[in-house]
């Protein structure tokens, strides 16, 4: 009898722990899910793909789709070498980001805004540049004018269809109508195709287009970091 009583006393903490665990699990299971609002949402973003606007649609609590467009233009100048060099080339360049995207968002956790995103960009991004000497060039006792030295210009184009994969946070279809959105990922646009032209004394350098194309190869994996807001319609 003493041994039986001793075993019962030992078992009591285990039984109590199991009951507490069952109650906690039941509480977790019965806790209501966040409000879910199916339908359309409007989204605005800004980041490495430019300024964008998109329309999303929730298929169910776990799957949504969105289609958007992004645009950004930037013009700038730069110089090669130093002002004291015999020849210095000044460049005018233009970066034009123009792309549209179709995305599928998967929300694996019903109580969280975390999502996994896959899709594709229709990519018409381009980089153009035009360069010429910043001053006349003196070689031995002969001076060559800027026009005699010549010019160089080029353009980099990318593959039109670029698959995308990424992660994000922010679910426009649960809880509040206005949400903060984050997207982080990359799209694969392959190596750029560079066209390169030269004139005048710079014409022998026309084979440098292949070198420029090689230097731009890292851009085939284009990083995407976008921040934005969404509003559930």
CSV table of N, CA and C in Angstrom, one decimal, residues 74-205:
chain,number,residue,atom,x,y,z
A,74,UNK,N,17.1,58.2,-64.2
A,74,UNK,CA,18.2,58.9,-63.6
A,74,UNK,C,19.2,59.3,-64.6
A,75,UNK,N,19.6,60.5,-64.7
A,75,UNK,CA,20.7,61.0,-65.6
A,75,UNK,C,21.8,61.5,-64.7
A,76,UNK,N,23.1,61.3,-65.2
A,76,UNK,CA,24.2,61.7,-64.4
A,76,UNK,C,25.4,61.9,-65.3
A,77,UNK,N,26.5,62.4,-64.8
A,77,UNK,CA,27.8,62.5,-65.5
A,77,UNK,C,28.9,62.0,-64.6
A,78,UNK,N,30.0,61.5,-65.3
A,78,UNK,CA,31.2,61.1,-64.6
A,78,UNK,C,32.4,61.3,-65.6
A,79,UNK,N,33.6,61.2,-65.0
A,79,UNK,CA,34.8,61.4,-65.7
A,79,UNK,C,35.7,60.2,-65.5
A,80,UNK,N,36.4,59.9,-66.5
A,80,UNK,CA,37.4,58.8,-66.4
A,80,UNK,C,38.8,59.5,-66.2
A,81,UNK,N,39.6,59.0,-65.2
A,81,UNK,CA,40.9,59.5,-64.9
A,81,UNK,C,40.9,60.8,-64.2
A,82,UNK,N,42.0,61.5,-64.2
A,82,UNK,CA,42.2,62.7,-63.5
A,82,UNK,C,42.2,63.9,-64.4
A,83,UNK,N,42.0,65.1,-63.8
A,83,UNK,CA,42.1,66.3,-64.7
A,83,UNK,C,43.5,66.6,-65.2
A,84,UNK,N,44.5,66.0,-64.6
A,84,UNK,CA,45.9,66.2,-65.0
A,84,UNK,C,46.3,65.2,-66.1
A,85,UNK,N,45.5,64.2,-66.4
A,85,UNK,CA,45.8,63.2,-67.4
A,85,UNK,C,45.8,63.9,-68.8
A,86,UNK,N,46.7,63.3,-69.7
A,86,UNK,CA,46.7,63.8,-71.0
A,86,UNK,C,45.4,63.7,-71.7
A,87,UNK,N,44.6,62.7,-71.5
A,87,UNK,CA,43.3,62.5,-72.1
A,87,UNK,C,42.3,62.1,-71.0
A,88,UNK,N,41.2,62.8,-70.9
A,88,UNK,CA,40.2,62.5,-69.9
A,88,UNK,C,38.9,62.5,-70.7
A,89,UNK,N,38.1,61.4,-70.4
A,89,UNK,CA,36.8,61.3,-71.1
A,89,UNK,C,35.7,61.6,-70.1
A,90,UNK,N,34.8,62.5,-70.5
A,90,UNK,CA,33.6,62.8,-69.8
A,90,UNK,C,32.4,62.1,-70.3
A,91,UNK,N,31.6,61.5,-69.4
A,91,UNK,CA,30.5,60.7,-69.8
A,91,UNK,C,29.2,61.3,-69.3
A,92,UNK,N,28.2,61.3,-70.2
A,92,UNK,CA,26.8,61.5,-69.8
A,92,UNK,C,26.1,60.1,-69.9
A,93,UNK,N,25.4,59.8,-68.8
A,93,UNK,CA,24.8,58.5,-68.8
A,93,UNK,C,23.3,58.6,-68.3
A,94,UNK,N,22.5,57.6,-68.7
A,94,UNK,CA,21.1,57.6,-68.3
A,94,UNK,C,20.7,56.2,-67.9
A,95,UNK,N,20.1,56.1,-66.8
A,95,UNK,CA,19.5,54.8,-66.3
A,95,UNK,C,18.0,54.9,-66.3
A,96,UNK,N,17.4,54.0,-67.1
A,96,UNK,CA,15.9,54.0,-67.2
A,96,UNK,C,15.4,52.7,-66.8
A,97,UNK,N,14.7,52.7,-65.6
A,97,UNK,CA,14.0,51.5,-65.1
A,97,UNK,C,12.6,51.5,-65.5
A,98,UNK,N,12.2,50.6,-66.4
A,98,UNK,CA,10.8,50.4,-66.8
A,98,UNK,C,10.5,48.9,-66.8
A,99,UNK,N,9.6,48.5,-65.9
A,99,UNK,CA,9.3,47.1,-65.8
A,99,UNK,C,7.9,46.9,-65.3
A,100,UNK,N,7.3,45.8,-65.6
A,100,UNK,CA,6.0,45.3,-65.1
A,100,UNK,C,6.2,44.0,-64.4
A,101,UNK,N,5.4,43.6,-63.5
A,101,UNK,CA,5.6,42.4,-62.8
A,101,UNK,C,4.2,41.7,-62.5
A,102,UNK,N,4.3,40.4,-62.4
A,102,UNK,CA,3.2,39.5,-62.1
A,102,UNK,C,3.7,38.6,-61.0
A,103,UNK,N,3.1,38.7,-59.8
A,103,UNK,CA,3.6,38.0,-58.6
A,103,UNK,C,2.5,37.1,-58.0
A,104,UNK,N,2.9,36.0,-57.3
A,104,UNK,CA,2.1,35.1,-56.5
A,104,UNK,C,2.6,35.2,-55.1
A,105,UNK,N,1.8,35.6,-54.1
A,105,UNK,CA,2.2,35.6,-52.7
A,105,UNK,C,1.6,34.5,-52.0
A,106,UNK,N,2.5,33.7,-51.2
A,106,UNK,CA,2.1,32.6,-50.4
A,106,UNK,C,2.3,33.0,-48.9
A,107,UNK,N,1.2,32.9,-48.2
A,107,UNK,CA,1.3,33.2,-46.7
A,107,UNK,C,1.2,31.9,-45.9
A,108,UNK,N,2.3,31.4,-45.5
A,108,UNK,CA,2.3,30.1,-44.9
A,108,UNK,C,1.8,30.1,-43.4
A,109,UNK,N,1.8,31.3,-42.8
A,109,UNK,CA,1.3,31.4,-41.4
A,109,UNK,C,0.1,32.3,-41.4
A,110,UNK,N,-1.0,31.8,-40.9
A,110,UNK,CA,-2.3,32.5,-40.9
A,110,UNK,C,-2.3,33.7,-40.0
A,111,UNK,N,-1.4,33.7,-39.0
A,111,UNK,CA,-1.4,34.8,-38.0
A,111,UNK,C,-0.3,35.8,-38.2
A,112,UNK,N,0.4,35.6,-39.3
A,112,UNK,CA,1.5,36.5,-39.6
A,112,UNK,C,1.5,37.0,-41.0
A,113,UNK,N,2.1,38.2,-41.2
A,113,UNK,CA,2.1,38.8,-42.6
A,113,UNK,C,3.3,38.4,-43.4
A,114,UNK,N,4.1,37.4,-42.9
A,114,UNK,CA,5.2,36.9,-43.6
A,114,UNK,C,4.7,36.2,-44.9
A,115,UNK,N,5.5,36.4,-46.0
A,115,UNK,CA,5.1,35.8,-47.3
A,115,UNK,C,6.3,35.3,-48.1
A,116,UNK,N,6.0,34.4,-48.9
A,116,UNK,CA,7.0,33.9,-49.9
A,116,UNK,C,6.5,34.3,-51.3
A,117,UNK,N,7.3,34.9,-52.1
A,117,UNK,CA,6.8,35.5,-53.4
A,117,UNK,C,7.6,34.9,-54.5
A,118,UNK,N,6.9,34.6,-55.6
A,118,UNK,CA,7.5,34.1,-56.8
A,118,UNK,C,6.7,34.7,-58.0
A,119,UNK,N,7.4,34.9,-59.1
A,119,UNK,CA,6.8,35.5,-60.3
A,119,UNK,C,7.8,35.9,-61.3
A,120,UNK,N,7.5,37.0,-62.1
A,120,UNK,CA,8.4,37.4,-63.2
A,120,UNK,C,8.2,38.9,-63.4
A,121,UNK,N,9.3,39.5,-63.9
A,121,UNK,CA,9.2,40.9,-64.4
A,121,UNK,C,9.3,40.9,-65.9
A,122,UNK,N,8.5,41.8,-66.5
A,122,UNK,CA,8.7,42.1,-67.9
A,122,UNK,C,9.6,43.3,-67.9
A,123,UNK,N,10.9,43.1,-68.4
A,123,UNK,CA,12.0,44.0,-68.1
A,123,UNK,C,12.4,44.8,-69.3
A,124,UNK,N,12.2,46.1,-69.3
A,124,UNK,CA,12.8,46.9,-70.4
A,124,UNK,C,13.7,48.0,-69.9
A,125,UNK,N,14.4,47.6,-68.8
A,125,UNK,CA,15.5,48.5,-68.3
A,125,UNK,C,16.6,48.7,-69.3
A,126,UNK,N,17.1,49.9,-69.3
A,126,UNK,CA,18.3,50.2,-70.2
A,126,UNK,C,19.2,51.2,-69.5
A,127,UNK,N,20.5,51.1,-69.9
A,127,UNK,CA,21.5,52.0,-69.5
A,127,UNK,C,22.2,52.5,-70.8
A,128,UNK,N,22.2,53.8,-71.0
A,128,UNK,CA,22.9,54.4,-72.1
A,128,UNK,C,24.0,55.4,-71.7
A,129,UNK,N,25.0,55.6,-72.5
A,129,UNK,CA,26.1,56.5,-72.1
A,129,UNK,C,26.7,57.1,-73.4
A,130,UNK,N,27.2,58.3,-73.3
A,130,UNK,CA,27.9,59.0,-74.3
A,130,UNK,C,29.1,59.7,-73.8
A,131,UNK,N,30.3,59.5,-74.4
A,131,UNK,CA,31.5,60.1,-73.9
A,131,UNK,C,32.3,60.8,-74.9
A,132,UNK,N,33.0,61.9,-74.5
A,132,UNK,CA,34.0,62.5,-75.4
A,132,UNK,C,35.0,63.2,-74.5
A,133,UNK,N,36.2,63.6,-75.1
A,133,UNK,CA,37.3,64.2,-74.3
A,133,UNK,C,36.8,65.5,-73.6
A,134,UNK,N,37.3,65.8,-72.5
A,134,UNK,CA,36.9,67.0,-71.8
A,134,UNK,C,37.8,68.2,-72.2
A,135,UNK,N,38.8,67.9,-73.0
A,135,UNK,CA,39.7,69.0,-73.4
A,135,UNK,C,40.5,68.5,-74.7
A,136,UNK,N,41.2,69.4,-75.4
A,136,UNK,CA,42.0,69.0,-76.5
A,136,UNK,C,43.2,68.1,-76.0
A,137,UNK,N,43.6,67.3,-76.9
A,137,UNK,CA,44.7,66.3,-76.5
A,137,UNK,C,46.0,66.7,-77.2
A,138,UNK,N,47.1,66.8,-76.4
A,138,UNK,CA,48.4,67.1,-77.0
A,138,UNK,C,49.2,65.8,-77.0
A,139,UNK,N,49.7,65.5,-78.2
A,139,UNK,CA,50.5,64.3,-78.4
A,139,UNK,C,51.8,64.7,-79.1
A,140,UNK,N,52.9,64.6,-78.3
A,140,UNK,CA,54.2,65.2,-78.8
A,140,UNK,C,54.0,66.7,-79.0
A,141,UNK,N,54.2,67.2,-80.2
A,141,UNK,CA,54.0,68.6,-80.5
A,141,UNK,C,52.7,68.9,-81.2
A,142,UNK,N,51.9,67.9,-81.3
A,142,UNK,CA,50.6,68.0,-82.1
A,142,UNK,C,49.4,68.1,-81.2
A,143,UNK,N,48.5,69.0,-81.4
A,143,UNK,CA,47.3,69.1,-80.6
A,143,UNK,C,46.1,68.7,-81.4
A,144,UNK,N,45.4,67.8,-80.8
A,144,UNK,CA,44.1,67.3,-81.5
A,144,UNK,C,42.9,67.8,-80.7
A,145,UNK,N,42.0,68.4,-81.5
A,145,UNK,CA,40.8,68.9,-80.9
A,145,UNK,C,39.9,67.8,-80.4
A,146,UNK,N,38.9,68.2,-79.6
A,146,UNK,CA,38.0,67.2,-79.1
A,146,UNK,C,37.3,66.5,-80.2
A,147,UNK,N,36.9,67.2,-81.2
A,147,UNK,CA,36.2,66.5,-82.4
A,147,UNK,C,37.1,65.6,-83.1
A,148,UNK,N,38.4,65.9,-83.2
A,148,UNK,CA,39.3,65.0,-83.9
A,148,UNK,C,39.6,63.7,-83.1
A,149,UNK,N,39.6,63.9,-81.7
A,149,UNK,CA,39.8,62.7,-80.9
A,149,UNK,C,38.6,61.7,-81.1
A,150,UNK,N,37.4,62.3,-81.1
A,150,UNK,CA,36.2,61.4,-81.3
A,150,UNK,C,35.4,61.2,-80.1
A,151,UNK,N,34.4,60.4,-80.3
A,151,UNK,CA,33.4,60.1,-79.3
A,151,UNK,C,33.2,58.6,-79.1
A,152,UNK,N,32.5,58.3,-78.1
A,152,UNK,CA,32.1,56.9,-77.9
A,152,UNK,C,30.7,56.9,-77.2
A,153,UNK,N,29.9,56.0,-77.6
A,153,UNK,CA,28.5,55.9,-77.0
A,153,UNK,C,28.1,54.4,-77.0
A,154,UNK,N,27.2,54.1,-76.1
A,154,UNK,CA,26.8,52.7,-76.0
A,154,UNK,C,25.5,52.5,-75.3
A,155,UNK,N,25.0,51.3,-75.3
A,155,UNK,CA,23.7,51.0,-74.7
A,155,UNK,C,23.7,49.6,-74.2
A,156,UNK,N,23.2,49.4,-73.0
A,156,UNK,CA,23.1,48.1,-72.4
A,156,UNK,C,21.6,47.7,-72.3
A,157,UNK,N,21.2,46.6,-72.9
A,157,UNK,CA,19.8,46.0,-72.8
A,157,UNK,C,19.9,44.7,-72.1
A,158,UNK,N,18.7,44.4,-71.5
A,158,UNK,CA,18.6,43.2,-70.7
A,158,UNK,C,17.5,42.2,-71.2
A,159,UNK,N,17.6,41.0,-70.8
A,159,UNK,CA,16.6,40.0,-71.2
A,159,UNK,C,15.2,40.5,-70.8
A,160,UNK,N,14.2,40.4,-71.7
A,160,UNK,CA,12.9,40.9,-71.4
A,160,UNK,C,12.1,40.3,-70.3
A,161,UNK,N,12.2,38.9,-70.2
A,161,UNK,CA,11.5,38.2,-69.1
A,161,UNK,C,12.5,37.8,-68.1
A,162,UNK,N,12.2,38.2,-66.8
A,162,UNK,CA,13.2,37.9,-65.7
A,162,UNK,C,12.4,37.3,-64.6
A,163,UNK,N,12.7,36.0,-64.3
A,163,UNK,CA,12.0,35.4,-63.1
A,163,UNK,C,12.4,35.9,-61.8
A,164,UNK,N,11.5,36.0,-60.9
A,164,UNK,CA,11.7,36.6,-59.6
A,164,UNK,C,11.4,35.6,-58.4
A,165,UNK,N,12.2,35.7,-57.4
A,165,UNK,CA,11.9,35.0,-56.1
A,165,UNK,C,12.3,35.9,-55.0
A,166,UNK,N,11.5,35.9,-53.9
A,166,UNK,CA,11.8,36.7,-52.8
A,166,UNK,C,11.0,36.4,-51.6
A,167,UNK,N,11.2,37.2,-50.5
A,167,UNK,CA,10.4,37.1,-49.3
A,167,UNK,C,9.8,38.5,-49.0
A,168,UNK,N,8.8,38.6,-48.2
A,168,UNK,CA,8.2,39.8,-47.9
A,168,UNK,C,7.5,39.8,-46.5
A,169,UNK,N,7.0,40.9,-46.2
A,169,UNK,CA,6.2,41.0,-44.9
A,169,UNK,C,5.1,42.1,-45.2
A,170,UNK,N,3.9,41.8,-44.7
A,170,UNK,CA,2.8,42.7,-44.9
A,170,UNK,C,1.6,42.0,-45.6
A,171,UNK,N,0.5,41.7,-45.0
A,171,UNK,CA,-0.6,41.1,-45.6
A,171,UNK,C,-1.8,42.1,-45.7
A,172,UNK,N,-2.1,42.5,-46.9
A,172,UNK,CA,-3.1,43.6,-47.1
A,172,UNK,C,-4.5,43.1,-46.8
A,173,UNK,N,-4.7,41.7,-46.6
A,173,UNK,CA,-6.0,41.2,-46.5
A,173,UNK,C,-6.4,40.7,-45.1
A,174,UNK,N,-5.6,41.0,-44.1
A,174,UNK,CA,-6.0,40.7,-42.8
A,174,UNK,C,-5.8,42.0,-41.9
A,175,UNK,N,-6.5,42.0,-40.8
A,175,UNK,CA,-6.5,43.0,-39.8
A,175,UNK,C,-6.8,44.4,-40.4
A,176,UNK,N,-6.0,45.4,-40.3
A,176,UNK,CA,-6.3,46.8,-40.7
A,176,UNK,C,-6.2,46.9,-42.2
A,177,UNK,N,-6.9,47.9,-42.7
A,177,UNK,CA,-6.9,48.1,-44.2
A,177,UNK,C,-5.6,48.7,-44.7
A,178,UNK,N,-5.0,49.5,-44.0
A,178,UNK,CA,-3.7,50.2,-44.4
A,178,UNK,C,-2.6,49.4,-43.8
A,179,UNK,N,-1.6,48.9,-44.6
A,179,UNK,CA,-0.5,48.1,-44.2
A,179,UNK,C,0.8,48.6,-44.7
A,180,UNK,N,1.9,48.4,-44.0
A,180,UNK,CA,3.2,48.6,-44.4
A,180,UNK,C,3.7,47.4,-45.1
A,181,UNK,N,4.4,47.5,-46.2
A,181,UNK,CA,4.9,46.4,-47.0
A,181,UNK,C,6.4,46.4,-47.2
A,182,UNK,N,7.0,45.2,-47.2
A,182,UNK,CA,8.4,45.1,-47.5
A,182,UNK,C,8.6,43.9,-48.5
A,183,UNK,N,9.4,44.1,-49.5
A,183,UNK,CA,9.8,43.0,-50.4
A,183,UNK,C,11.3,43.0,-50.6
A,184,UNK,N,11.9,41.8,-50.4
A,184,UNK,CA,13.3,41.6,-50.6
A,184,UNK,C,13.5,40.3,-51.4
A,185,UNK,N,14.3,40.5,-52.5
A,185,UNK,CA,14.6,39.3,-53.3
A,185,UNK,C,15.5,39.7,-54.5
A,186,UNK,N,15.3,39.0,-55.6
A,186,UNK,CA,16.1,39.3,-56.8
A,186,UNK,C,15.4,38.7,-58.0
A,187,UNK,N,15.6,39.4,-59.2
A,187,UNK,CA,15.2,38.7,-60.4
A,187,UNK,C,16.4,38.5,-61.3
A,188,UNK,N,16.3,37.5,-62.2
A,188,UNK,CA,17.4,37.0,-63.0
A,188,UNK,C,17.1,37.5,-64.4
A,189,UNK,N,17.9,38.6,-64.9
A,189,UNK,CA,17.7,39.2,-66.2
A,189,UNK,C,18.8,38.8,-67.2
A,190,UNK,N,19.6,37.8,-66.8
A,190,UNK,CA,20.7,37.4,-67.7
A,190,UNK,C,21.7,38.5,-67.9
A,191,UNK,N,22.9,38.2,-68.5
A,191,UNK,CA,23.9,39.2,-68.7
A,191,UNK,C,23.4,40.3,-69.8
A,192,UNK,N,23.7,41.5,-69.6
A,192,UNK,CA,23.3,42.6,-70.5
A,192,UNK,C,24.0,42.4,-71.9
A,193,UNK,N,23.3,42.9,-72.9
A,193,UNK,CA,23.8,42.9,-74.2
A,193,UNK,C,24.2,44.4,-74.5
A,194,UNK,N,25.5,44.6,-74.8
A,194,UNK,CA,26.0,46.0,-74.9
A,194,UNK,C,26.3,46.3,-76.4
A,195,UNK,N,25.8,47.4,-76.9
A,195,UNK,CA,26.2,47.9,-78.2
A,195,UNK,C,27.1,49.1,-77.9
A,196,UNK,N,28.3,49.2,-78.7
A,196,UNK,CA,29.3,50.1,-78.4
A,196,UNK,C,29.8,50.7,-79.7
A,197,UNK,N,29.9,52.0,-79.8
A,197,UNK,CA,30.3,52.7,-81.1
A,197,UNK,C,31.3,53.8,-80.7
A,198,UNK,N,32.3,53.9,-81.6
A,198,UNK,CA,33.3,55.0,-81.4
A,198,UNK,C,33.6,55.7,-82.8
A,199,UNK,N,34.1,56.9,-82.7
A,199,UNK,CA,34.4,57.7,-83.9
A,199,UNK,C,35.8,58.3,-83.7
A,200,UNK,N,36.3,58.9,-84.8
A,200,UNK,CA,37.6,59.6,-84.8
A,200,UNK,C,38.8,58.7,-84.3
A,201,UNK,N,39.7,59.3,-83.5
A,201,UNK,CA,40.9,58.6,-83.1
A,201,UNK,C,40.5,57.5,-82.0
A,202,UNK,N,39.3,57.6,-81.5
A,202,UNK,CA,38.9,56.5,-80.5
A,202,UNK,C,38.3,55.3,-81.2
A,203,UNK,N,38.2,55.3,-82.5
A,203,UNK,CA,37.6,54.2,-83.2
A,203,UNK,C,38.3,52.9,-83.0
A,204,UNK,N,39.7,52.8,-82.9
A,204,UNK,CA,40.3,51.5,-82.6
A,204,UNK,C,39.9,50.9,-81.3
A,205,UNK,N,39.2,51.7,-80.4
A,205,UNK,CA,38.8,51.2,-79.1
A,205,UNK,C,37.4,50.5,-79.2
